[in-house]
Amino acid sequence: MEILQGIAVSPGIALGEALVIDNEGFLIPRSFVLRESVEDEVQRFERAIAAAADEVLRTQNSMTAQLGEQVGAIFAAHLQILQDPRLRREVETAIREHAYSAEYAVTMTLGAYAKLFQQSPNPVLAERAHDIVDLERGLLRHLTGRPEDELGQLPSAVVLLAHNLTPGETAKLKPESVLGFVTEIGGVGGHTAIVARGLGIPAVVGIGHFLARLTGRERVIVDGNRGLVILDPDDVTLTRYRVELQRQEAVAAELEPLWHMPAETRDGVRIRLMANIEYPTEAKGCLQRGADGIGLYRTEFLYTSQHDKPSEEDHYQAYAEVVRAMQGRPVVIRTLDLGADKMRITRAAPEDEPNPFLGLRSIRLSLRNPDVFVPQLRAILRASALGDVRVMFPLITTLPELQQARQVLSQAMADLDQRGVPFCREIPVGMMVESPAAAVLIDRFVKEVDFVSIGTNDLVQYTLAVDRSNPSVANLFQTADPAVLRLIRGSLRAARNAGVKASLCGQMSGHPVYTMLLLGLGLRELSVPPNSIPEIKRVCRSVTVAECEAVAAHALTLDNASKIETFLREEYQKIRF
Ligand code: PEP
Ligand code: MG
């Protein structure tokens, strides 16, 4: 057995036979055509461009229909590159001036562009190299007359192992025949990752070189939740994963009837169960599972699916897609939370911050960069004309910061007024409570907002001084630490006294073990990852508020996180579903 650690880009577990695909590309030697055939060669290249463009257009249409506009837009961008006259001119010049074969001219020109992207210090731009490779492979397939690759027609259900899968290749995968995939290269922000998540195929990328030592007959486990790949698992591991897979499938089947039932406690208190999303394509699944709305739309992920900085229109299109999909339910759009562990925008965030979590991230970055912030706010306001849109500011730590953000919002409103564009002037404005400063000063903050949402991922990190992304201190990241619970309790009390709505959207809300505690602390709204909605709903429907209050009261008497965790686990075991 060999365990490899990679980057988890699409959640879920896959277990099956490996199929190593040799798609490392085409090895094109430097080759020439006769001088008198040069124009024929240019024509051959033109025909390949037309055929490749046709293929990309088909992928664009099918992805748009299957996964929505945003994923479709990845392929619209591919099409634009293919049709870029400069690129064509460069290839044609290489053919005409050097009498290169079309294959060699293509591989040389596109290869140079891919390398340029690859070397970019900006990880978002570096990921774009895969898009160029995708186009190069498409063109070479048409030039060499190789048949459409077999990815779309695999004979049986397998786990794909490859050096790399381009976005176009991933789009061809059929979830019924590809249980999961693993690649040697790739990153979390790549288009391949976005397409895999959209298709619901568990995936781990960026494993590093491992294919050379495989025979191709291995049994493989892909753990898309933890970023693990296990080759030839031993019996114990295999059994453990089989049980986990069966449990996941059984729970999912058991919970399906709950999808359209309200999250209401046994004593009739309605809990609003909202969803956390990153991509517009996720909205449909949230609605299916019976979400009451979107409680956290993390907009920074818009930066992963674009070649350039998203424009106001790009923002607007993405928000409009979510608002329409949610059919009148509330959608809380959080303004950009870039920096630290999230995507960076090169010019705005210094690449070499010694302590990025305490650096220029989130609202600080937005306030420092009005050219990024104002267009986003205008787009959110425009989307507010289409439905129940709310705007939320991340990582607020001081009152002046909140006031400044509100001023920028007013400026965005004035811009739209001047343009005569409709929007909802009374758009609810909220803030995340995710710094200890915000939680301590909450009685003052709640006078200036319409709602608050507690972000426990950051609140735990900053309260306990534990970097949330550092594996060597992961054991110290204790969500149920008594200090954190006091900050949550205090925030909820202040919000209730001020008549301000409060929610909790950190990872904590998606773990059923914490649901009784959170309801007992007074929460009546939770925003959870889409997959957790049914499981959290089941807990809500199986308990009473009085039981939850007793659990919370006792948890708060305990003096460390382990005791609280153990107690909450025991109480969870007692729930009768
Ligand atoms: C949080 O910090 O709890 C949160 C929801 O925000 P993010 O995880 O996006 O930082
Ligand atoms: Mg946060």
Coordinates of C-alpha atoms and ligand atoms in Angstrom, one line a residue:
M1 CA 0.0 0.0 0.0
E2 CA 1.2 3.5 -0.8
I3 CA -0.4 6.7 0.4
L4 CA 0.1 9.9 -1.6
Q5 CA -0.9 13.4 -0.5
G6 CA -2.2 15.8 -3.1
I7 CA -4.7 18.7 -3.3
A8 CA -8.3 17.8 -2.8
V9 CA -10.2 19.7 -5.5
S10 CA -13.5 17.8 -5.7
P11 CA -15.0 16.1 -2.7
G12 CA -16.2 12.4 -2.3
I13 CA -14.6 9.0 -2.3
A14 CA -13.9 6.8 -5.2
L15 CA -12.7 3.2 -5.1
G16 CA -11.9 1.1 -8.1
E17 CA -9.4 -0.2 -10.7
A18 CA -6.8 2.2 -12.1
L19 CA -6.7 3.2 -15.7
V20 CA -3.5 5.1 -16.5
I21 CA -4.1 7.3 -19.5
D22 CA -1.2 8.3 -21.6
N23 CA -2.3 11.7 -22.6
E24 CA 1.0 13.4 -21.9
G25 CA 0.5 14.9 -25.4
F26 CA 2.0 14.6 -28.8
L27 CA 5.7 14.4 -29.4
I28 CA 6.1 16.5 -32.5
P29 CA 9.5 16.5 -34.1
R30 CA 10.8 19.5 -35.9
S31 CA 9.6 18.8 -39.5
F32 CA 9.4 20.7 -42.7
V33 CA 7.2 20.8 -45.8
L34 CA 8.3 21.5 -49.4
R35 CA 8.5 25.2 -50.2
E36 CA 5.8 24.8 -52.8
S37 CA 3.5 23.1 -50.3
V38 CA 3.6 25.9 -47.8
E39 CA 0.2 27.4 -48.8
D40 CA -1.4 24.0 -48.6
E41 CA 0.0 23.6 -45.1
V42 CA -1.5 26.9 -44.1
Q43 CA -4.8 25.7 -45.4
R44 CA -4.5 22.5 -43.4
F45 CA -3.9 24.5 -40.3
E46 CA -6.9 26.7 -41.1
R47 CA -9.1 23.5 -41.4
A48 CA -7.7 22.2 -38.1
I49 CA -8.6 25.6 -36.4
A50 CA -12.1 25.4 -37.8
A51 CA -12.6 21.8 -36.6
A52 CA -11.1 22.5 -33.2
A53 CA -13.3 25.6 -32.8
D54 CA -16.3 23.5 -33.7
E55 CA -15.4 21.0 -31.0
V56 CA -14.8 23.7 -28.3
L57 CA -18.2 25.3 -29.2
R58 CA -19.9 21.9 -28.7
T59 CA -18.2 21.5 -25.3
Q60 CA -19.2 25.1 -24.4
N61 CA -22.8 24.4 -25.2
S62 CA -23.0 21.1 -23.4
M63 CA -21.2 22.5 -20.3
T64 CA -23.5 25.6 -20.2
A65 CA -26.5 23.3 -20.4
Q66 CA -25.2 20.9 -17.8
L67 CA -23.3 23.2 -15.3
G68 CA -24.4 26.8 -16.1
E69 CA -23.0 29.9 -17.7
Q70 CA -19.9 30.2 -15.6
V71 CA -18.4 26.8 -16.5
G72 CA -19.5 27.4 -20.1
A73 CA -17.5 30.7 -20.0
I74 CA -14.3 28.7 -19.6
F75 CA -14.8 27.2 -23.0
A76 CA -16.0 30.5 -24.5
A77 CA -12.6 31.9 -23.5
H78 CA -10.9 28.9 -25.2
L79 CA -12.9 29.7 -28.4
Q80 CA -11.8 33.3 -28.2
I81 CA -8.1 32.3 -28.1
L82 CA -8.5 29.9 -31.0
Q83 CA -10.1 32.6 -33.0
D84 CA -7.5 35.2 -32.0
P85 CA -6.1 36.6 -35.3
R86 CA -2.7 37.2 -33.7
L87 CA -2.3 33.6 -32.7
R88 CA -3.2 32.5 -36.2
R89 CA -0.9 34.9 -37.8
E90 CA 2.0 33.7 -35.6
V91 CA 1.4 30.0 -36.6
E92 CA 1.0 30.9 -40.2
T93 CA 4.2 33.0 -40.2
A94 CA 6.1 30.1 -38.7
I95 CA 4.8 27.9 -41.6
R96 CA 5.4 30.4 -44.3
E97 CA 8.8 31.7 -43.2
H98 CA 10.4 28.4 -42.0
A99 CA 8.4 25.9 -44.0
Y100 CA 7.6 24.2 -40.7
S101 CA 4.9 21.5 -40.7
A102 CA 1.6 22.8 -39.3
E103 CA 2.0 20.4 -36.4
Y104 CA 5.4 21.8 -35.5
A105 CA 4.3 25.4 -35.9
V106 CA 1.3 24.8 -33.6
T107 CA 3.3 23.0 -30.9
M108 CA 6.1 25.6 -31.0
T109 CA 3.8 28.7 -30.9
L110 CA 1.3 27.4 -28.3
G111 CA 4.0 25.7 -26.3
A112 CA 5.8 29.0 -25.9
Y113 CA 2.6 30.6 -24.6
A114 CA 1.9 27.8 -22.2
K115 CA 5.4 28.1 -20.8
L116 CA 5.0 31.9 -20.4
F117 CA 1.8 31.3 -18.3
Q118 CA 3.5 28.5 -16.4
Q119 CA 6.3 30.7 -15.3
S120 CA 4.0 33.4 -14.0
P121 CA 4.5 34.1 -10.2
N122 CA 0.7 34.6 -10.0
P123 CA -0.8 31.1 -9.3
V124 CA -4.0 32.0 -11.1
L125 CA -2.2 32.9 -14.3
A126 CA 0.1 29.9 -14.0
E127 CA -2.9 27.6 -14.0
R128 CA -4.0 29.0 -17.3
A129 CA -1.1 27.1 -19.0
H130 CA -3.5 24.0 -18.9
D131 CA -6.0 25.9 -21.0
I132 CA -3.4 26.6 -23.6
V133 CA -2.3 22.9 -23.5
D134 CA -5.9 21.9 -24.0
L135 CA -6.1 24.0 -27.2
E136 CA -2.7 22.7 -28.5
R137 CA -3.9 19.1 -28.0
G138 CA -7.2 19.8 -29.8
L139 CA -5.4 21.3 -32.8
L140 CA -2.8 18.5 -33.0
R141 CA -5.5 15.8 -32.8
H142 CA -7.2 17.3 -35.8
L143 CA -3.9 17.8 -37.7
T144 CA -2.7 14.3 -37.1
G145 CA -6.1 12.8 -37.7
R146 CA -6.1 11.0 -34.4
P147 CA -9.5 9.9 -33.4
E148 CA -11.4 11.8 -30.7
D149 CA -9.8 10.5 -27.5
E150 CA -11.4 7.7 -25.7
L151 CA -12.1 9.6 -22.5
G152 CA -15.8 9.9 -23.2
Q153 CA -16.3 6.2 -24.0
L154 CA -14.5 4.2 -21.3
P155 CA -15.6 0.5 -21.3
S156 CA -16.1 0.2 -17.6
A157 CA -16.1 2.3 -14.4
V158 CA -12.5 3.2 -13.5
V159 CA -10.3 5.6 -11.6
L160 CA -8.4 7.7 -14.1
L161 CA -4.7 8.4 -13.4
A162 CA -3.0 10.9 -15.6
H163 CA -0.1 13.3 -15.7
N164 CA -2.6 16.0 -16.4
L165 CA -6.2 16.4 -17.5
T166 CA -7.1 19.6 -19.3
P167 CA -10.4 21.3 -18.7
G168 CA -11.6 20.1 -22.1
E169 CA -10.7 16.5 -21.3
T170 CA -12.4 16.7 -17.9
A171 CA -15.6 18.1 -19.5
K172 CA -15.7 14.9 -21.6
L173 CA -15.7 12.6 -18.6
K174 CA -18.9 10.7 -17.8
P175 CA -19.5 10.4 -14.0
E176 CA -21.0 6.9 -14.6
S177 CA -17.7 5.6 -16.0
V178 CA -15.2 7.7 -14.2
L179 CA -15.4 7.1 -10.5
G180 CA -12.7 9.6 -9.7
F181 CA -9.4 11.0 -11.1
V182 CA -5.9 11.8 -10.0
T183 CA -3.3 13.9 -11.7
E184 CA 0.3 14.6 -11.2
I185 CA 0.1 18.3 -11.7
G186 CA -2.7 20.9 -11.3
G187 CA -3.9 23.2 -8.5
V188 CA -7.0 24.1 -6.6
G189 CA -7.9 27.1 -8.8
G190 CA -7.6 25.4 -12.1
H191 CA -10.4 25.1 -14.6
T192 CA -10.1 21.3 -14.4
A193 CA -10.9 21.5 -10.7
I194 CA -14.0 23.6 -11.4
V195 CA -15.3 21.2 -14.1
A196 CA -14.7 18.2 -11.8
R197 CA -16.6 19.7 -9.0
G198 CA -19.5 20.7 -11.3
L199 CA -19.7 17.1 -12.6
G200 CA -19.4 15.7 -9.0
I201 CA -16.4 13.5 -9.8
P202 CA -14.1 13.1 -6.7
A203 CA -10.6 14.3 -7.7
V204 CA -7.1 14.9 -6.2
V205 CA -4.5 16.8 -8.2
G206 CA -0.9 17.9 -7.8
I207 CA 0.3 14.5 -6.5
G208 CA 3.8 14.9 -8.1
H209 CA 5.5 12.2 -10.2
F210 CA 4.0 8.8 -9.4
L211 CA 2.8 7.3 -12.7
A212 CA 6.1 5.9 -13.8
R213 CA 6.1 3.4 -11.0
L214 CA 2.6 2.0 -11.7
T215 CA 1.7 -1.1 -13.6
G216 CA -1.8 0.2 -14.4
R217 CA -3.5 -2.7 -12.7
E218 CA -3.6 -1.2 -9.2
R219 CA -6.6 -0.8 -7.1
V220 CA -7.0 2.8 -6.1
I221 CA -8.8 4.9 -3.5
V222 CA -9.3 8.6 -4.2
D223 CA -10.2 10.5 -1.1
G224 CA -11.4 13.8 -2.5
N225 CA -12.3 15.1 1.0
R226 CA -8.7 14.8 2.4
G227 CA -6.7 15.0 -0.8
L228 CA -5.4 11.4 -0.4
V229 CA -4.7 8.8 -3.0
I230 CA -4.1 5.2 -1.8
L231 CA -2.5 2.7 -4.2
D232 CA -3.1 -1.0 -3.6
P233 CA -4.8 -0.4 -0.2
D234 CA -4.3 -3.1 2.4
D235 CA -7.4 -5.0 3.6
V236 CA -8.0 -2.8 6.7
T237 CA -7.8 0.4 4.7
L238 CA -10.0 -1.0 2.0
T239 CA -12.6 -2.1 4.4
R240 CA -12.5 1.2 6.2
Y241 CA -13.1 3.1 3.0
R242 CA -15.8 0.6 1.8
V243 CA -17.6 1.2 5.1
E244 CA -17.3 5.0 4.7
L245 CA -18.5 4.8 1.1
Q246 CA -21.4 2.6 2.1
R247 CA -22.2 4.9 5.0
Q248 CA -22.2 7.9 2.8
E249 CA -24.5 6.3 0.3
A250 CA -26.8 5.0 3.0
V251 CA -27.0 8.3 4.8
A252 CA -27.6 10.1 1.5
A253 CA -30.4 7.7 0.6
E254 CA -31.9 7.9 4.0
L255 CA -31.8 11.7 4.0
E256 CA -33.3 12.2 0.6
P257 CA -36.9 12.2 1.8
L258 CA -35.9 15.2 4.0
W259 CA -34.9 17.3 1.1
H260 CA -38.2 19.0 0.9
M261 CA -39.2 19.1 4.5
P262 CA -38.6 22.2 6.6
A263 CA -35.9 22.4 9.2
E264 CA -38.2 22.6 12.2
T265 CA -37.4 21.4 15.7
R266 CA -39.7 18.8 17.4
D267 CA -41.3 21.7 19.4
G268 CA -42.1 23.6 16.2
V269 CA -39.3 26.2 16.0
R270 CA -38.3 26.9 12.4
I271 CA -34.6 27.0 11.7
R272 CA -33.5 28.7 8.5
L273 CA -31.0 26.4 6.8
M274 CA -29.0 28.3 4.2
A275 CA -26.1 27.2 2.0
N276 CA -22.5 28.3 1.5
I277 CA -21.4 28.4 -2.1
E278 CA -18.4 29.3 -4.2
Y279 CA -19.7 28.8 -7.7
P280 CA -23.1 29.8 -9.3
T281 CA -23.4 26.2 -10.5
E282 CA -23.8 25.0 -6.9
A283 CA -27.1 27.0 -6.5
K284 CA -29.2 24.3 -8.2
G285 CA -28.0 21.6 -5.9
C286 CA -28.8 23.8 -2.8
L287 CA -32.3 24.3 -4.0
Q288 CA -32.8 20.6 -4.6
R289 CA -31.7 19.8 -1.1
G290 CA -34.2 22.3 0.3
A291 CA -31.9 25.3 1.2
D292 CA -33.8 28.3 2.5
G293 CA -31.4 30.5 0.6
I294 CA -27.7 31.2 0.2
G295 CA -26.2 32.4 3.5
L296 CA -22.6 32.8 2.1
Y297 CA -21.6 33.3 -1.5
R298 CA -17.8 33.4 -1.5
T299 CA -17.2 35.6 -4.5
E300 CA -13.4 35.5 -4.5
F301 CA -13.7 32.2 -6.5
L302 CA -14.7 34.3 -9.4
Y303 CA -11.0 35.0 -9.8
T304 CA -10.4 31.3 -10.5
S305 CA -12.4 31.1 -13.6
Q306 CA -11.2 34.2 -15.4
H307 CA -8.2 35.0 -17.5
D308 CA -8.3 38.7 -16.4
K309 CA -9.6 40.5 -13.4
P310 CA -13.4 40.1 -13.4
S311 CA -15.2 43.1 -14.7
E312 CA -18.4 44.6 -13.2
E313 CA -20.3 42.7 -15.9
D314 CA -18.6 39.4 -15.0
H315 CA -19.5 39.8 -11.3
Y316 CA -23.1 40.8 -12.3
Q317 CA -23.6 37.8 -14.6
A318 CA -22.4 35.4 -11.8
Y319 CA -24.6 37.0 -9.2
A320 CA -27.6 37.1 -11.5
E321 CA -27.3 33.4 -12.2
V322 CA -27.4 32.6 -8.5
V323 CA -30.3 35.0 -7.7
R324 CA -32.4 33.6 -10.5
A325 CA -31.6 30.0 -9.5
M326 CA -32.7 30.7 -6.0
Q327 CA -36.2 31.8 -7.1
G328 CA -36.8 34.6 -4.6
R329 CA -34.9 33.1 -1.7
P330 CA -32.3 35.3 0.0
V331 CA -28.8 35.4 -1.4
V332 CA -26.1 36.8 0.9
I333 CA -23.2 38.0 -1.3
R334 CA -20.0 38.4 0.6
T335 CA -17.6 41.0 -0.9
L336 CA -14.1 39.8 -1.9
D337 CA -12.1 38.0 0.8
L338 CA -8.9 37.8 -1.2
G339 CA -5.4 37.5 0.3
A340 CA -3.9 35.1 2.8
D341 CA -4.9 31.5 1.8
K342 CA -7.3 32.7 -0.9
M343 CA -6.5 33.8 -4.5
R344 CA -4.3 36.9 -4.7
I345 CA -4.6 39.7 -7.2
T346 CA -1.0 40.4 -8.0
R347 CA -1.0 44.2 -8.0
A348 CA -3.1 44.5 -4.9
A349 CA -1.6 42.0 -2.6
P350 CA 2.2 41.8 -2.0
E351 CA 3.3 38.3 -2.8
D352 CA 5.8 38.1 0.0
E353 CA 3.9 39.2 3.0
P354 CA 5.6 37.5 6.0
N355 CA 2.3 37.0 7.8
P356 CA -0.5 37.0 5.3
F357 CA -3.3 36.1 7.7
L358 CA -2.5 39.3 9.6
G359 CA -1.8 41.2 6.4
L360 CA -3.6 42.9 3.5
R361 CA -6.5 40.5 3.2
S362 CA -10.2 40.7 2.8
I363 CA -12.0 44.0 3.5
R364 CA -8.6 45.7 4.0
L365 CA -7.6 44.7 0.5
S366 CA -10.9 45.9 -0.9
L367 CA -10.8 49.3 0.8
R368 CA -7.2 49.8 -0.4
N369 CA -8.3 49.0 -4.0
P370 CA -11.5 50.9 -5.0
D371 CA -10.9 49.8 -8.6
V372 CA -11.6 46.3 -7.5
F373 CA -14.2 47.0 -4.7
V374 CA -16.5 49.6 -6.4
P375 CA -17.3 47.5 -9.5
Q376 CA -18.1 44.5 -7.3
L377 CA -20.5 46.6 -5.2
R378 CA -22.2 48.0 -8.3
A379 CA -22.6 44.4 -9.6
I380 CA -24.1 43.3 -6.2
L381 CA -26.5 46.3 -6.3
R382 CA -27.5 45.6 -9.8
A383 CA -28.3 42.0 -8.9
S384 CA -30.4 43.3 -6.0
A385 CA -33.0 44.4 -8.6
L386 CA -33.5 40.8 -9.5
G387 CA -34.3 39.3 -6.1
D388 CA -33.6 39.2 -2.4
V389 CA -29.9 40.1 -2.4
R390 CA -28.0 41.1 0.7
V391 CA -24.4 42.3 0.9
M392 CA -21.9 41.2 3.6
F393 CA -18.4 42.5 4.4
P394 CA -15.7 40.0 5.5
L395 CA -13.2 40.3 8.3
I396 CA -14.4 43.6 9.8
T397 CA -12.3 44.4 12.9
T398 CA -13.0 48.1 13.6
L399 CA -16.0 50.4 13.3
P400 CA -14.3 52.9 11.0
E401 CA -13.6 50.0 8.6
L402 CA -17.3 49.1 8.5
Q403 CA -18.2 52.8 8.1
Q404 CA -15.8 53.2 5.3
A405 CA -17.1 50.1 3.5
R406 CA -20.7 51.5 3.8
Q407 CA -19.5 54.8 2.3
V408 CA -18.0 52.9 -0.7
L409 CA -21.4 51.2 -1.0
S410 CA -23.1 54.6 -1.1
Q411 CA -20.7 55.7 -3.7
A412 CA -21.5 52.6 -5.8
M413 CA -25.2 53.5 -5.4
A414 CA -24.5 57.1 -6.6
D415 CA -22.7 55.7 -9.7
L416 CA -25.7 53.6 -10.6
D417 CA -28.2 56.5 -10.0
Q418 CA -26.1 58.5 -12.4
R419 CA -26.3 55.7 -14.9
G420 CA -30.0 55.3 -14.3
V421 CA -29.5 51.6 -13.4
P422 CA -32.1 50.1 -11.1
F423 CA -31.2 48.5 -7.7
C424 CA -32.6 48.0 -4.3
R425 CA -31.8 51.1 -2.2
E426 CA -32.7 49.3 1.1
I427 CA -30.4 46.3 0.4
P428 CA -29.7 44.7 3.8
V429 CA -26.0 45.3 4.8
G430 CA -24.3 42.8 7.1
M431 CA -20.8 41.9 8.4
M432 CA -19.0 38.7 9.2
V433 CA -18.0 38.3 12.9
E434 CA -14.8 36.5 12.5
S435 CA -12.2 38.5 14.4
P436 CA -12.2 38.6 18.2
A437 CA -12.3 42.4 17.9
A438 CA -15.7 42.2 16.1
A439 CA -17.0 39.8 18.7
V440 CA -15.9 41.8 21.7
L441 CA -17.2 45.1 20.3
I442 CA -20.3 43.5 18.9
D443 CA -22.8 45.7 20.8
R444 CA -21.5 48.7 18.9
F445 CA -21.3 46.9 15.5
V446 CA -24.9 45.7 15.6
K447 CA -26.1 49.3 15.7
E448 CA -24.7 49.8 12.2
V449 CA -25.7 46.6 10.3
D450 CA -28.9 44.7 9.4
F451 CA -27.4 41.3 10.1
V452 CA -24.3 39.5 11.2
S453 CA -22.8 36.1 10.3
I454 CA -20.3 34.4 12.5
G455 CA -17.3 33.0 10.6
T456 CA -15.9 30.4 13.0
N457 CA -13.0 29.4 10.6
D458 CA -11.4 32.7 11.1
L459 CA -12.8 33.3 14.6
V460 CA -11.1 30.1 15.9
Q461 CA -7.9 31.0 14.1
Y462 CA -7.6 34.5 15.5
T463 CA -8.9 33.7 18.9
L464 CA -6.6 30.7 19.5
A465 CA -3.7 32.1 17.4
V466 CA -3.6 29.0 15.3
D467 CA -3.0 29.3 11.5
R468 CA -6.0 27.5 10.0
S469 CA -3.9 26.3 7.0
N470 CA -0.8 25.0 8.9
P471 CA -0.9 21.2 9.3
S472 CA 1.6 21.2 12.1
V473 CA -0.8 23.1 14.5
A474 CA -4.0 21.5 13.1
N475 CA -4.5 19.7 16.4
L476 CA -4.7 23.1 18.2
F477 CA -7.5 24.3 15.9
Q478 CA -10.3 23.6 18.4
T479 CA -13.7 24.8 17.2
A480 CA -15.3 24.1 20.5
D481 CA -12.8 25.9 22.6
P482 CA -14.6 27.6 25.5
A483 CA -13.2 31.0 24.6
V484 CA -14.7 30.7 21.1
L485 CA -18.0 29.6 22.5
R486 CA -18.1 32.6 24.8
L487 CA -17.5 34.9 21.8
I488 CA -20.3 33.2 19.9
R489 CA -22.7 33.4 22.8
G490 CA -21.8 37.1 23.4
S491 CA -22.3 38.0 19.7
L492 CA -25.7 36.2 19.6
R493 CA -26.9 38.0 22.7
A494 CA -25.9 41.4 21.4
A495 CA -27.5 40.7 18.1
R496 CA -30.7 39.6 19.7
N497 CA -30.8 42.6 22.0
A498 CA -30.4 44.9 19.0
G499 CA -33.0 43.0 17.0
V500 CA -30.4 42.1 14.4
K501 CA -30.5 38.8 12.6
A502 CA -27.6 36.4 13.2
S503 CA -26.3 33.4 11.4
L504 CA -23.2 31.2 11.6
C505 CA -21.5 30.2 8.4
G506 CA -18.1 28.7 9.4
Q507 CA -17.4 25.0 8.9
M508 CA -18.7 24.4 12.4
S509 CA -22.3 24.8 11.2
G510 CA -22.0 21.9 8.8
H511 CA -21.0 19.3 11.5
P512 CA -24.0 17.7 13.0
V513 CA -22.2 17.2 16.3
Y514 CA -22.4 21.0 16.9
T515 CA -26.0 21.6 15.9
M516 CA -27.6 21.2 19.3
L517 CA -25.0 23.5 20.8
L518 CA -25.6 26.2 18.2
L519 CA -29.4 26.0 18.5
G520 CA -29.0 26.1 22.3
L521 CA -26.8 29.2 22.1
G522 CA -29.7 30.9 20.3
L523 CA -29.0 30.5 16.6
R524 CA -32.1 30.2 14.4
E525 CA -30.2 30.4 11.1
L526 CA -27.2 28.3 10.0
S527 CA -25.4 28.5 6.7
V528 CA -23.8 25.2 5.8
P529 CA -22.0 23.5 2.9
P530 CA -24.7 22.2 0.4
N531 CA -23.9 18.5 1.1
S532 CA -24.5 19.0 4.8
I533 CA -28.0 20.5 4.5
P534 CA -30.0 17.2 4.8
E535 CA -27.9 15.9 7.7
I536 CA -28.2 19.2 9.7
K537 CA -31.9 19.3 8.9
R538 CA -32.3 15.8 10.3
V539 CA -30.7 16.9 13.6
C540 CA -33.0 20.0 13.7
R541 CA -36.1 17.9 13.2
S542 CA -35.1 15.4 15.9
V543 CA -34.5 17.8 18.9
T544 CA -36.3 20.4 20.9
V545 CA -35.0 23.9 21.7
A546 CA -35.2 23.1 25.4
E547 CA -32.9 20.0 24.9
C548 CA -30.5 22.2 22.9
E549 CA -30.4 24.9 25.6
A550 CA -29.5 22.3 28.2
V551 CA -26.7 21.0 26.0
A552 CA -25.3 24.5 25.4
A553 CA -25.6 25.5 29.1
H554 CA -23.7 22.4 30.2
A555 CA -21.0 22.8 27.4
L556 CA -20.3 26.3 28.7
T557 CA -19.5 25.0 32.1
L558 CA -16.7 22.8 30.8
D559 CA -13.2 24.2 30.8
N560 CA -11.5 22.8 27.7
A561 CA -12.3 21.9 24.1
S562 CA -11.7 18.2 24.5
K563 CA -14.2 17.9 27.3
I564 CA -16.7 19.9 25.3
E565 CA -16.2 17.8 22.1
T566 CA -16.6 14.5 24.1
F567 CA -19.8 15.8 25.7
L568 CA -21.2 17.0 22.4
R569 CA -20.4 13.7 20.8
E570 CA -22.2 11.8 23.5
E571 CA -25.3 14.0 23.3
Y572 CA -25.3 13.6 19.5
Q573 CA -25.2 9.8 19.9
K574 CA -28.3 10.1 22.1
I575 CA -30.4 11.8 19.4
R576 CA -33.2 9.5 18.2
F577 CA -33.5 9.9 14.5
Ligands
PEP1 C1 -15.1 31.8 8.2 O1 -14.0 32.4 8.4 O2 -15.7 31.1 9.0 C2 -15.7 31.9 6.9 C3 -17.0 31.4 6.7 O3 -15.1 32.5 5.9 P1 -13.9 31.8 5.0 O4 -13.8 30.4 5.4 O5 -14.3 32.0 3.6 O6 -12.7 32.6 5.4
MG2 MG -13.4 33.9 7.0

